[in-house]
Coordinates of C-alpha atoms in Angstrom, one line a residue:
M1 CA 45.0 119.9 58.5
K2 CA 48.4 118.2 59.2
I3 CA 51.6 119.6 60.5
I4 CA 54.6 118.1 58.7
S5 CA 58.4 118.5 58.8
N6 CA 59.9 117.1 55.6
L7 CA 62.3 120.0 54.5
I8 CA 65.5 121.5 55.6
E9 CA 67.0 125.0 55.2
A10 CA 70.8 125.3 55.3
H11 CA 72.6 128.7 55.2
I12 CA 76.2 128.3 54.0
F13 CA 78.6 131.0 55.0
R14 CA 82.2 131.9 55.1
I15 CA 84.0 134.5 57.2
L16 CA 86.3 137.0 55.4
K17 CA 87.9 139.9 57.2
D18 CA 85.5 139.6 60.2
E19 CA 82.5 139.7 57.9
L20 CA 80.1 136.9 57.0
E21 CA 79.3 136.1 53.4
F22 CA 76.4 133.9 52.5
L23 CA 76.3 131.6 49.5
L24 CA 73.1 132.2 47.5
L25 CA 71.9 129.9 44.7
K26 CA 69.7 131.0 41.8
R27 CA 66.9 128.5 40.9
S28 CA 67.1 127.2 37.4
D29 CA 64.3 128.1 35.0
D30 CA 62.9 124.6 35.0
Q31 CA 62.5 124.4 38.8
I32 CA 59.7 125.5 41.1
Y33 CA 60.2 129.2 41.9
P34 CA 62.5 129.8 38.9
G35 CA 65.0 132.6 39.2
I36 CA 64.7 133.2 42.9
W37 CA 67.8 133.4 45.1
Q38 CA 67.9 131.0 48.0
M39 CA 70.0 129.1 50.4
V40 CA 70.4 125.3 50.2
S41 CA 67.1 123.5 50.8
G42 CA 65.8 120.1 50.3
K43 CA 63.4 117.3 51.1
I44 CA 64.1 114.8 54.0
K45 CA 64.1 111.3 52.5
E46 CA 62.3 108.4 54.3
N47 CA 64.3 107.2 57.3
E48 CA 66.8 110.1 56.9
R49 CA 67.5 112.5 59.8
A50 CA 67.4 116.2 59.1
I51 CA 71.2 116.5 59.7
E52 CA 71.8 113.8 57.2
T53 CA 69.6 115.7 54.7
V54 CA 71.6 118.9 55.3
L55 CA 74.9 117.2 54.6
R56 CA 73.6 115.4 51.5
E57 CA 71.8 118.5 50.1
I58 CA 74.9 120.8 50.6
K59 CA 77.0 118.2 48.8
E60 CA 74.5 117.7 46.0
E61 CA 73.7 121.4 45.4
T62 CA 77.2 122.9 45.9
G63 CA 79.8 120.2 46.0
L64 CA 80.9 121.6 49.4
T65 CA 81.4 119.8 52.7
P66 CA 80.9 121.9 55.8
K67 CA 83.8 122.6 58.1
Q68 CA 81.3 123.1 60.9
L69 CA 77.5 122.8 61.1
W70 CA 75.0 124.1 63.6
A71 CA 71.3 123.7 64.3
A72 CA 70.2 127.3 64.5
P73 CA 67.7 128.5 67.2
K74 CA 65.2 129.1 64.4
I75 CA 62.4 127.2 62.8
N76 CA 60.7 128.4 59.6
S77 CA 57.2 127.4 58.5
F78 CA 54.6 127.9 55.8
Y79 CA 51.1 126.9 55.0
D80 CA 50.3 124.9 51.8
S81 CA 46.6 125.5 50.8
N82 CA 46.7 122.7 48.2
D83 CA 47.4 120.0 50.7
D84 CA 46.1 121.9 53.8
N85 CA 49.4 121.3 55.6
I86 CA 51.6 123.5 57.7
T87 CA 55.3 122.6 57.1
I88 CA 57.9 123.2 59.8
I89 CA 61.5 123.6 58.6
P90 CA 64.6 123.3 60.8
V91 CA 67.3 125.9 60.0
F92 CA 71.0 125.1 59.9
A93 CA 74.2 127.2 59.5
A94 CA 77.2 125.7 57.7
L95 CA 80.6 127.2 57.8
V96 CA 82.7 126.2 54.7
D97 CA 86.2 126.9 53.4
D98 CA 86.6 128.9 50.2
N99 CA 86.4 125.9 47.9
P100 CA 85.1 125.8 44.3
I101 CA 81.3 125.5 43.9
K102 CA 79.9 122.8 41.7
L103 CA 76.2 123.6 41.1
S104 CA 73.6 120.9 40.5
S105 CA 71.0 121.3 37.7
E106 CA 68.6 122.8 40.3
H107 CA 70.5 126.1 40.2
S108 CA 71.8 128.3 37.3
E109 CA 74.3 130.5 39.2
F110 CA 75.7 131.3 42.6
K111 CA 77.2 134.2 44.4
W112 CA 78.7 135.1 47.8
V113 CA 77.0 138.1 49.3
K114 CA 77.2 140.1 52.5
L115 CA 74.4 140.1 55.1
K116 CA 72.6 143.3 53.9
K117 CA 72.4 142.1 50.3
T118 CA 71.6 138.5 51.3
R119 CA 68.5 139.8 53.2
K120 CA 67.4 141.8 50.1
L121 CA 67.8 138.8 47.7
L122 CA 66.0 136.1 49.8
A123 CA 62.3 135.8 48.9
W124 CA 60.7 134.9 52.2
P125 CA 60.7 136.8 55.5
G126 CA 61.7 133.7 57.6
Q127 CA 64.8 133.1 55.4
R128 CA 65.8 136.8 55.8
E129 CA 65.3 136.5 59.6
S130 CA 67.4 133.2 59.6
V131 CA 70.5 135.0 58.1
R132 CA 70.1 137.9 60.5
I133 CA 70.1 135.5 63.5
I134 CA 73.1 133.6 62.1
A135 CA 75.1 136.8 61.5
E136 CA 74.2 138.1 65.0
Y137 CA 75.4 134.8 66.6
F138 CA 78.7 134.6 64.7
L139 CA 79.6 138.3 64.9
N140 CA 78.2 139.4 68.2
E141 CA 80.1 138.1 71.3
K142 CA 77.2 139.2 73.5
S143 CA 74.6 137.1 71.7
F144 CA 72.2 135.3 74.0
L145 CA 71.3 132.8 71.3
K146 CA 72.3 129.2 71.5
F147 CA 73.4 127.4 68.4
V148 CA 73.9 123.6 68.8
E149 CA 77.0 122.4 66.9
V150 CA 76.6 119.1 65.1
D151 CA 79.5 116.7 65.3
I152 CA 79.8 116.2 61.5
K153 CA 83.1 114.3 61.7
N154 CA 81.5 111.4 63.5
R155 CA 78.2 111.8 61.6
S156 CA 79.9 111.6 58.2
R157 CA 81.6 108.4 59.2
S158 CA 78.3 106.9 60.1
L159 CA 76.8 108.1 56.7
S160 CA 79.6 106.4 54.6

């Protein structure tokens, strides 16, 4: 069995009236897991860093550019019995402005939802826990969690 890390998970959120709203995307019918609601996710390309993947996937799947980006203190994982692999997935939180969404063909629709509904719509427990942790960090001043902010201004210059 191998342990691999070739995927990312990026939870896009905005803050309105002191509440977080998460952007959820519905998988297109011709994709794996058709019809499920999810955050931005994607495969890390060869010689690409996870942070570069996050920025690329957010742009490809939504047309958005994060205002701020954090590596969350959360890692998700799953076991693939076909390949006998355990996949480790870094989790990111991306704050965006309220700009128009431009969906890729991977998704058929989107919606902005509050935490409670987000947790009901996400399919996997690890993803539901990720949004809970993100909301706790950004809404609870006494949070003991430590998010690491990514310098996307300098990073995006190096990606150009």
